[in-house]
């Protein structure tokens, strides 16, 4: 189902250059599922829907035995046969190389010079002893236009109760620090600065305190504590009248709100004001307007494509962000038809607990020209 939904998007938009970023490749139980991953990759590369893409680069971090390096990230890049000259940057040699053929890299990511990969240090998120969060960066050049594509996975919320305590939450502070680290890294002095797109699972959450206060404005709260430790294990919000109907139950991994429609109606737009984590980076990052419902956490029951799980407050975790210079590259069309599309995939289909999001756009011809002579994409090896 997931592949079919992806192919429908490919068919509808017919991209010449397609980048697909996956996180948690192989799922939580990756030791058992890595064989499925390889099957999926082969299927993707040989499928009829992708037959016009005659060059590909696939980077899969499958080396789960290496705890200090494993990120479970997968980055796929497909090039349409009509695209003539496309180059990829070699970070070691510091020069661009022409892309030909199809290549898959899995257990050799540490040694390929065609990408940069980092896992966040353990002390960023001490609560989580096996964190796989990190990023992979590749750099490309098409028609004199150079840009970085960064596949990112930031830290999740470990407990709804802790997320609810402060505004902004302690977890949003951890994500802020990790994203700041990535942005500093991709514009540091080692390489020439180019436009960049950062996309993946940012795990951005709504401001839990503000959301709960809004959803349960007229409710009274009951606190339930553990008998032995006295720590808060559950919060129950009940309507003050109306037979004290339960509106919301909150536990470490339970966010059970009585009316999910609030997250779906009009794509959850009413809740976008609580999506605040990106505001810290507004000088560095740009995002198109969101017009799709929260991308997480969807039910993993294959018959429940639209249903959210009641484990977390629905949120826009999956995003496509860009530098302000990248925003300038995106074609503004003369007759103002909608060429730039930012949306989610498979709205009615079960795609796992996250709905993928995609951005489709055209790079204006010669958009990179003013700086082309600087990075001399044309004199590549």
CSV table of C-alpha atoms in Angstrom, one decimal:
chain,number,residue,atom,x,y,z
A,1,UNK,CA,0.0,0.0,0.0
A,2,UNK,CA,2.7,2.4,1.0
A,3,UNK,CA,4.7,1.8,-2.3
A,4,UNK,CA,1.5,2.2,-4.3
A,5,UNK,CA,0.7,5.5,-2.7
A,6,UNK,CA,4.3,6.7,-3.4
A,7,UNK,CA,4.1,5.6,-7.0
A,8,UNK,CA,0.8,7.5,-7.4
A,9,UNK,CA,2.6,10.7,-6.3
A,10,UNK,CA,5.5,10.0,-8.7
A,11,UNK,CA,3.1,9.4,-11.5
A,12,UNK,CA,1.2,12.6,-10.8
A,13,UNK,CA,4.2,14.9,-10.5
A,14,UNK,CA,6.8,13.1,-12.7
A,15,UNK,CA,9.8,14.5,-11.0
A,16,UNK,CA,13.1,14.6,-12.8
A,17,UNK,CA,15.0,14.4,-9.6
A,18,UNK,CA,13.4,12.5,-6.7
A,19,UNK,CA,14.7,12.3,-3.2
A,20,UNK,CA,13.1,9.9,-0.7
A,21,UNK,CA,14.2,10.1,3.0
A,22,UNK,CA,13.2,7.4,5.4
A,23,UNK,CA,13.8,7.2,9.2
A,24,UNK,CA,13.6,4.1,11.5
A,25,UNK,CA,14.4,2.0,8.5
A,26,UNK,CA,13.6,-1.6,9.3
A,27,UNK,CA,11.3,-0.5,12.1
A,28,UNK,CA,11.8,-1.0,15.8
A,29,UNK,CA,12.7,-4.7,15.3
A,30,UNK,CA,15.4,-4.1,12.7
A,31,UNK,CA,17.4,-7.2,13.2
A,32,UNK,CA,14.4,-9.3,12.0
A,33,UNK,CA,13.3,-6.9,9.3
A,34,UNK,CA,16.5,-5.9,7.5
A,35,UNK,CA,15.8,-8.7,5.0
A,36,UNK,CA,12.5,-7.0,4.2
A,37,UNK,CA,14.3,-3.7,3.7
A,38,UNK,CA,16.6,-5.2,1.0
A,39,UNK,CA,13.5,-6.7,-0.7
A,40,UNK,CA,11.8,-3.3,-0.6
A,41,UNK,CA,14.9,-1.6,-2.1
A,42,UNK,CA,15.1,-4.1,-4.9
A,43,UNK,CA,11.4,-3.7,-5.6
A,44,UNK,CA,11.7,0.1,-5.7
A,45,UNK,CA,14.7,0.1,-8.1
A,46,UNK,CA,13.2,-2.5,-10.5
A,47,UNK,CA,9.5,-1.4,-10.3
A,48,UNK,CA,7.7,-0.4,-13.5
A,49,UNK,CA,6.7,2.9,-11.9
A,50,UNK,CA,10.4,3.8,-11.7
A,51,UNK,CA,11.6,2.5,-15.1
A,52,UNK,CA,12.4,6.0,-16.5
A,53,UNK,CA,14.8,6.7,-13.7
A,54,UNK,CA,18.1,5.3,-15.1
A,55,UNK,CA,20.4,6.5,-12.3
A,56,UNK,CA,20.0,6.0,-8.6
A,57,UNK,CA,21.9,6.4,-5.3
A,58,UNK,CA,20.7,4.5,-2.2
A,59,UNK,CA,22.2,5.0,1.2
A,60,UNK,CA,20.9,2.7,3.9
A,61,UNK,CA,22.3,2.7,7.4
A,62,UNK,CA,21.8,-1.0,8.2
A,63,UNK,CA,24.8,-1.5,10.4
A,64,UNK,CA,22.7,-2.0,13.6
A,65,UNK,CA,25.5,-3.8,15.4
A,66,UNK,CA,27.5,-0.6,15.6
A,67,UNK,CA,25.7,1.2,18.5
A,68,UNK,CA,27.8,4.4,18.3
A,69,UNK,CA,27.1,4.9,14.6
A,70,UNK,CA,23.7,3.3,13.8
A,71,UNK,CA,21.0,5.8,12.8
A,72,UNK,CA,18.5,3.6,10.8
A,73,UNK,CA,18.3,6.4,8.2
A,74,UNK,CA,17.7,5.6,4.5
A,75,UNK,CA,18.2,8.1,1.7
A,76,UNK,CA,17.2,7.3,-1.9
A,77,UNK,CA,17.9,9.5,-4.9
A,78,UNK,CA,16.4,8.8,-8.4
A,79,UNK,CA,17.4,10.6,-11.6
A,80,UNK,CA,15.1,10.7,-14.6
A,81,UNK,CA,16.6,9.7,-17.9
A,82,UNK,CA,15.7,13.1,-19.4
A,83,UNK,CA,18.0,14.9,-16.9
A,84,UNK,CA,21.2,15.3,-18.6
A,85,UNK,CA,24.0,16.5,-16.4
A,86,UNK,CA,23.8,15.9,-12.7
A,87,UNK,CA,26.7,15.8,-10.3
A,88,UNK,CA,27.2,14.7,-6.7
A,89,UNK,CA,29.7,16.1,-4.3
A,90,UNK,CA,32.6,14.0,-3.0
A,91,UNK,CA,33.1,15.4,0.6
A,92,UNK,CA,36.6,13.9,0.8
A,93,UNK,CA,38.0,15.1,-2.6
A,94,UNK,CA,35.9,18.3,-2.3
A,95,UNK,CA,34.8,18.0,-6.0
A,96,UNK,CA,31.7,17.1,-7.9
A,97,UNK,CA,31.4,13.8,-9.8
A,98,UNK,CA,29.1,13.0,-12.6
A,99,UNK,CA,26.3,10.6,-11.5
A,100,UNK,CA,26.0,7.4,-13.7
A,101,UNK,CA,24.4,4.0,-13.1
A,102,UNK,CA,22.6,2.8,-10.0
A,103,UNK,CA,24.5,2.2,-6.7
A,104,UNK,CA,23.4,1.0,-3.3
A,105,UNK,CA,25.5,1.6,-0.2
A,106,UNK,CA,24.4,-0.1,3.0
A,107,UNK,CA,27.0,-1.3,5.5
A,108,UNK,CA,29.7,1.0,4.0
A,109,UNK,CA,28.2,4.4,4.9
A,110,UNK,CA,31.1,5.2,7.2
A,111,UNK,CA,33.6,4.9,4.3
A,112,UNK,CA,31.7,6.5,1.4
A,113,UNK,CA,32.9,10.0,0.7
A,114,UNK,CA,29.7,10.9,-1.1
A,115,UNK,CA,27.8,11.7,2.2
A,116,UNK,CA,28.3,13.0,5.7
A,117,UNK,CA,26.6,11.0,8.5
A,118,UNK,CA,26.4,11.7,12.2
A,119,UNK,CA,24.6,10.3,15.1
A,120,UNK,CA,23.8,12.7,17.9
A,121,UNK,CA,25.9,12.2,21.0
A,122,UNK,CA,24.3,10.1,23.8
A,123,UNK,CA,24.3,13.0,26.2
A,124,UNK,CA,21.8,14.9,24.0
A,125,UNK,CA,19.0,12.6,25.2
A,126,UNK,CA,20.2,10.7,28.3
A,127,UNK,CA,16.7,9.2,28.9
A,128,UNK,CA,17.1,7.0,25.8
A,129,UNK,CA,19.9,4.6,25.9
A,130,UNK,CA,19.6,3.2,22.4
A,131,UNK,CA,18.9,6.4,20.5
A,132,UNK,CA,19.3,6.1,16.7
A,133,UNK,CA,18.7,9.8,16.0
A,134,UNK,CA,21.0,11.7,13.7
A,135,UNK,CA,21.4,12.9,10.1
A,136,UNK,CA,22.8,12.1,6.7
A,137,UNK,CA,23.7,14.9,4.2
A,138,UNK,CA,24.4,14.7,0.5
A,139,UNK,CA,25.2,17.5,-2.0
A,140,UNK,CA,24.0,17.8,-5.6
A,141,UNK,CA,24.5,20.0,-8.6
A,142,UNK,CA,21.9,20.3,-11.4
A,143,UNK,CA,22.1,22.9,-14.1
A,144,UNK,CA,24.6,25.0,-12.2
A,145,UNK,CA,22.5,24.9,-9.1
A,146,UNK,CA,24.1,23.3,-6.0
A,147,UNK,CA,22.2,22.2,-2.9
A,148,UNK,CA,22.4,20.0,0.1
A,149,UNK,CA,19.7,17.4,1.0
A,150,UNK,CA,19.7,16.5,4.7
A,151,UNK,CA,17.8,13.5,6.0
A,152,UNK,CA,17.1,14.1,9.7
A,153,UNK,CA,15.6,12.3,12.7
A,154,UNK,CA,15.2,14.3,15.9
A,155,UNK,CA,14.3,13.2,19.4
A,156,UNK,CA,10.8,12.1,20.4
A,157,UNK,CA,8.7,12.9,23.5
A,158,UNK,CA,9.4,10.2,26.0
A,159,UNK,CA,6.5,11.0,28.3
A,160,UNK,CA,3.2,12.9,27.8
A,161,UNK,CA,3.2,13.8,31.4
A,162,UNK,CA,6.6,15.4,31.3
A,163,UNK,CA,5.8,17.1,28.0
A,164,UNK,CA,2.7,18.6,29.6
A,165,UNK,CA,4.6,20.1,32.6
A,166,UNK,CA,6.3,23.1,31.0
A,167,UNK,CA,5.7,25.3,27.9
A,168,UNK,CA,7.8,24.9,25.8
A,169,UNK,CA,8.5,21.3,26.9
A,170,UNK,CA,11.8,19.9,28.0
A,171,UNK,CA,11.8,17.7,24.9
A,172,UNK,CA,11.4,20.6,22.5
A,173,UNK,CA,14.5,22.1,24.1
A,174,UNK,CA,16.4,18.9,23.3
A,175,UNK,CA,15.2,19.0,19.6
A,176,UNK,CA,16.1,22.6,19.4
A,177,UNK,CA,19.7,21.9,20.5
A,178,UNK,CA,20.0,18.9,18.1
A,179,UNK,CA,18.6,20.8,15.1
A,180,UNK,CA,20.8,23.8,15.9
A,181,UNK,CA,23.8,21.5,15.9
A,182,UNK,CA,22.9,20.1,12.4
A,183,UNK,CA,22.3,23.6,10.9
A,184,UNK,CA,25.7,24.8,12.3
A,185,UNK,CA,27.3,21.7,10.9
A,186,UNK,CA,26.0,22.1,7.4
A,187,UNK,CA,27.0,25.8,7.1
A,188,UNK,CA,30.4,25.5,8.8
A,189,UNK,CA,33.7,26.5,7.2
A,190,UNK,CA,34.7,23.1,5.8
A,191,UNK,CA,32.8,23.4,2.5
A,192,UNK,CA,31.4,26.1,0.3
A,193,UNK,CA,27.9,27.3,1.6
A,194,UNK,CA,25.0,26.2,-0.7
A,195,UNK,CA,21.2,26.2,-0.4
A,196,UNK,CA,19.9,23.3,1.7
A,197,UNK,CA,16.7,21.3,2.3
A,198,UNK,CA,16.3,19.4,5.6
A,199,UNK,CA,13.6,16.8,5.7
A,200,UNK,CA,12.6,13.9,7.8
A,201,UNK,CA,11.0,13.2,11.2
A,202,UNK,CA,11.7,16.3,13.3
A,203,UNK,CA,9.4,15.0,16.0
A,204,UNK,CA,8.1,18.5,16.4
A,205,UNK,CA,5.1,18.3,18.8
A,206,UNK,CA,2.4,20.8,19.7
A,207,UNK,CA,2.9,22.8,22.8
A,208,UNK,CA,1.2,20.2,25.1
A,209,UNK,CA,0.4,22.5,27.9
A,210,UNK,CA,-1.3,25.1,25.7
A,211,UNK,CA,-3.2,22.4,23.7
A,212,UNK,CA,-4.5,20.7,26.8
A,213,UNK,CA,-5.6,24.0,28.3
A,214,UNK,CA,-7.4,24.8,25.1
A,215,UNK,CA,-9.0,21.4,24.5
A,216,UNK,CA,-10.0,21.1,28.2
A,217,UNK,CA,-10.7,24.8,29.0
A,218,UNK,CA,-13.9,24.0,30.9
A,219,UNK,CA,-12.7,20.8,32.5
A,220,UNK,CA,-11.6,19.9,36.0
A,221,UNK,CA,-8.5,17.9,36.4
A,222,UNK,CA,-8.1,14.8,38.6
A,223,UNK,CA,-4.5,13.7,39.5
A,224,UNK,CA,-3.8,10.0,40.1
A,225,UNK,CA,-0.6,9.1,41.9
A,226,UNK,CA,1.3,5.8,42.3
A,227,UNK,CA,0.6,4.4,45.8
A,228,UNK,CA,4.2,3.5,46.5
A,229,UNK,CA,6.2,6.4,45.0
A,230,UNK,CA,3.5,9.1,45.0
A,231,UNK,CA,4.5,10.2,41.5
A,232,UNK,CA,1.8,11.3,39.1
A,233,UNK,CA,0.8,8.5,36.8
A,234,UNK,CA,-2.4,9.8,35.2
A,235,UNK,CA,-4.4,13.0,34.7
A,236,UNK,CA,-8.1,12.9,34.0
A,237,UNK,CA,-9.9,15.9,32.6
A,238,UNK,CA,-13.7,15.9,33.1
A,239,UNK,CA,-16.3,18.3,31.9
A,240,UNK,CA,-17.5,20.4,34.9
A,241,UNK,CA,-21.2,19.7,34.0
A,242,UNK,CA,-22.6,17.2,31.4
A,243,UNK,CA,-22.4,14.3,33.9
A,244,UNK,CA,-18.7,14.9,34.4
A,245,UNK,CA,-17.9,13.3,31.0
A,246,UNK,CA,-14.2,12.4,30.6
A,247,UNK,CA,-12.7,14.6,27.9
A,248,UNK,CA,-9.0,13.7,28.1
A,249,UNK,CA,-6.9,11.0,29.8
A,250,UNK,CA,-3.2,11.6,30.0
A,251,UNK,CA,-0.5,9.0,30.9
A,252,UNK,CA,3.2,8.6,30.0
A,253,UNK,CA,2.1,7.0,26.7
A,254,UNK,CA,-1.6,7.7,26.6
A,255,UNK,CA,-3.3,10.8,25.1
A,256,UNK,CA,-6.9,9.8,24.9
A,257,UNK,CA,-9.0,12.8,23.8
A,258,UNK,CA,-12.7,12.0,23.3
A,259,UNK,CA,-13.1,13.7,19.9
A,260,UNK,CA,-10.4,13.1,17.3
A,261,UNK,CA,-12.2,15.2,14.7
A,262,UNK,CA,-10.5,18.3,16.1
A,263,UNK,CA,-7.2,16.9,14.7
A,264,UNK,CA,-8.8,16.1,11.3
A,265,UNK,CA,-11.4,18.8,10.5
A,266,UNK,CA,-10.0,21.3,8.1
A,267,UNK,CA,-6.6,19.4,8.3
A,268,UNK,CA,-6.3,20.3,12.0
A,269,UNK,CA,-5.7,24.0,11.1
A,270,UNK,CA,-7.1,25.2,14.4
A,271,UNK,CA,-4.2,23.5,16.1
A,272,UNK,CA,-1.4,25.0,14.0
A,273,UNK,CA,-1.0,27.9,16.4
A,274,UNK,CA,0.4,25.4,18.9
A,275,UNK,CA,3.0,24.2,16.4
A,276,UNK,CA,5.8,26.5,17.7
A,277,UNK,CA,9.1,24.6,17.6
A,278,UNK,CA,10.1,26.0,14.2
A,279,UNK,CA,9.7,29.6,15.3
A,280,UNK,CA,13.1,29.5,17.0
A,281,UNK,CA,14.7,28.9,13.6
A,282,UNK,CA,12.8,31.4,11.5
A,283,UNK,CA,16.0,33.3,10.6
A,284,UNK,CA,17.5,30.1,9.2
A,285,UNK,CA,14.7,27.9,8.0
A,286,UNK,CA,11.6,28.4,5.8
A,287,UNK,CA,8.6,26.2,5.4
A,288,UNK,CA,5.7,26.4,3.0
A,289,UNK,CA,2.2,26.6,4.6
A,290,UNK,CA,1.0,23.3,6.0
A,291,UNK,CA,-2.4,22.2,4.6
A,292,UNK,CA,-2.4,18.6,5.6
A,293,UNK,CA,-3.4,17.0,9.0
A,294,UNK,CA,-0.9,16.1,11.7
A,295,UNK,CA,1.3,13.4,10.3
A,296,UNK,CA,1.6,11.3,13.5
A,297,UNK,CA,0.6,9.0,15.3
A,298,UNK,CA,-1.6,7.1,13.0
A,299,UNK,CA,-3.1,3.7,13.8
A,300,UNK,CA,-1.1,0.8,12.5
A,301,UNK,CA,-4.3,-1.2,11.9
A,302,UNK,CA,-4.5,-1.6,8.1
A,303,UNK,CA,-8.2,-0.9,8.0
A,304,UNK,CA,-7.9,2.4,9.9
A,305,UNK,CA,-6.1,4.6,7.5
A,306,UNK,CA,-7.4,7.9,8.9
A,307,UNK,CA,-7.5,7.0,12.6
A,308,UNK,CA,-5.0,8.4,15.1
A,309,UNK,CA,-3.6,6.2,17.9
A,310,UNK,CA,-4.4,7.5,21.4
A,311,UNK,CA,-0.8,7.3,22.5
A,312,UNK,CA,0.3,10.9,21.7
A,313,UNK,CA,-1.2,14.2,20.9
A,314,UNK,CA,-1.3,14.3,17.1
A,315,UNK,CA,1.4,16.6,15.7
A,316,UNK,CA,3.2,17.6,12.5
A,317,UNK,CA,6.3,15.5,13.1
A,318,UNK,CA,7.3,15.1,9.5
A,319,UNK,CA,8.4,18.2,7.6
A,320,UNK,CA,10.3,19.6,4.7
A,321,UNK,CA,12.2,22.7,5.6
A,322,UNK,CA,14.7,24.8,3.6
A,323,UNK,CA,17.2,27.6,3.8
A,324,UNK,CA,16.0,31.0,2.7
A,325,UNK,CA,18.3,30.7,-0.3
A,326,UNK,CA,16.7,27.4,-1.2
A,327,UNK,CA,13.3,29.1,-1.1
A,328,UNK,CA,14.6,31.5,-3.8
A,329,UNK,CA,15.4,28.5,-6.1
A,330,UNK,CA,11.9,27.3,-6.2
A,331,UNK,CA,10.2,28.4,-9.4
A,332,UNK,CA,7.7,31.2,-9.2
A,333,UNK,CA,5.5,30.5,-12.2
A,334,UNK,CA,4.5,33.3,-14.5
A,335,UNK,CA,0.8,32.5,-14.6
A,336,UNK,CA,0.7,31.7,-10.9
A,337,UNK,CA,-0.6,28.1,-11.3
A,338,UNK,CA,0.2,25.9,-8.4
A,339,UNK,CA,3.6,24.4,-9.2
A,340,UNK,CA,4.8,24.1,-5.7
A,341,UNK,CA,2.9,21.4,-3.7
A,342,UNK,CA,3.5,20.5,-0.1
A,343,UNK,CA,1.2,17.7,1.1
A,344,UNK,CA,1.0,14.3,2.7
A,345,UNK,CA,0.9,10.8,1.0
A,346,UNK,CA,-1.8,8.2,1.4
A,347,UNK,CA,-4.4,10.1,3.4
A,348,UNK,CA,-6.8,7.1,3.5
A,349,UNK,CA,-4.2,4.3,3.5
A,350,UNK,CA,-2.4,2.8,6.5
A,351,UNK,CA,1.3,3.8,6.0
A,352,UNK,CA,2.5,2.9,9.5
A,353,UNK,CA,2.3,5.4,12.4
A,354,UNK,CA,3.6,8.3,10.3
A,355,UNK,CA,2.1,9.7,7.1
A,356,UNK,CA,4.9,10.7,4.7
A,357,UNK,CA,5.0,14.2,3.4
A,358,UNK,CA,6.3,15.4,0.1
A,359,UNK,CA,7.3,18.7,-1.6
A,360,UNK,CA,7.1,19.0,-5.4
A,361,UNK,CA,8.6,22.0,-7.1
A,362,UNK,CA,10.5,23.1,-10.1
A,363,UNK,CA,13.9,24.8,-9.9
A,364,UNK,CA,13.9,27.9,-12.0
A,365,UNK,CA,16.1,27.5,-15.0
A,366,UNK,CA,19.4,29.2,-14.2
A,367,UNK,CA,18.4,29.8,-10.6
A,368,UNK,CA,21.9,29.0,-9.5
A,369,UNK,CA,23.6,31.1,-12.2
A,370,UNK,CA,24.7,34.1,-10.1
A,371,UNK,CA,26.9,31.8,-8.0
A,372,UNK,CA,27.7,29.2,-10.6
A,373,UNK,CA,31.1,30.7,-11.4
A,374,UNK,CA,32.0,30.4,-7.7
A,375,UNK,CA,31.4,26.7,-7.2
A,376,UNK,CA,32.2,25.8,-10.9
A,377,UNK,CA,29.8,22.9,-11.1
A,378,UNK,CA,30.7,22.8,-14.8
A,379,UNK,CA,34.4,21.9,-14.3
A,380,UNK,CA,33.7,18.8,-12.4
A,381,UNK,CA,35.8,15.6,-12.4
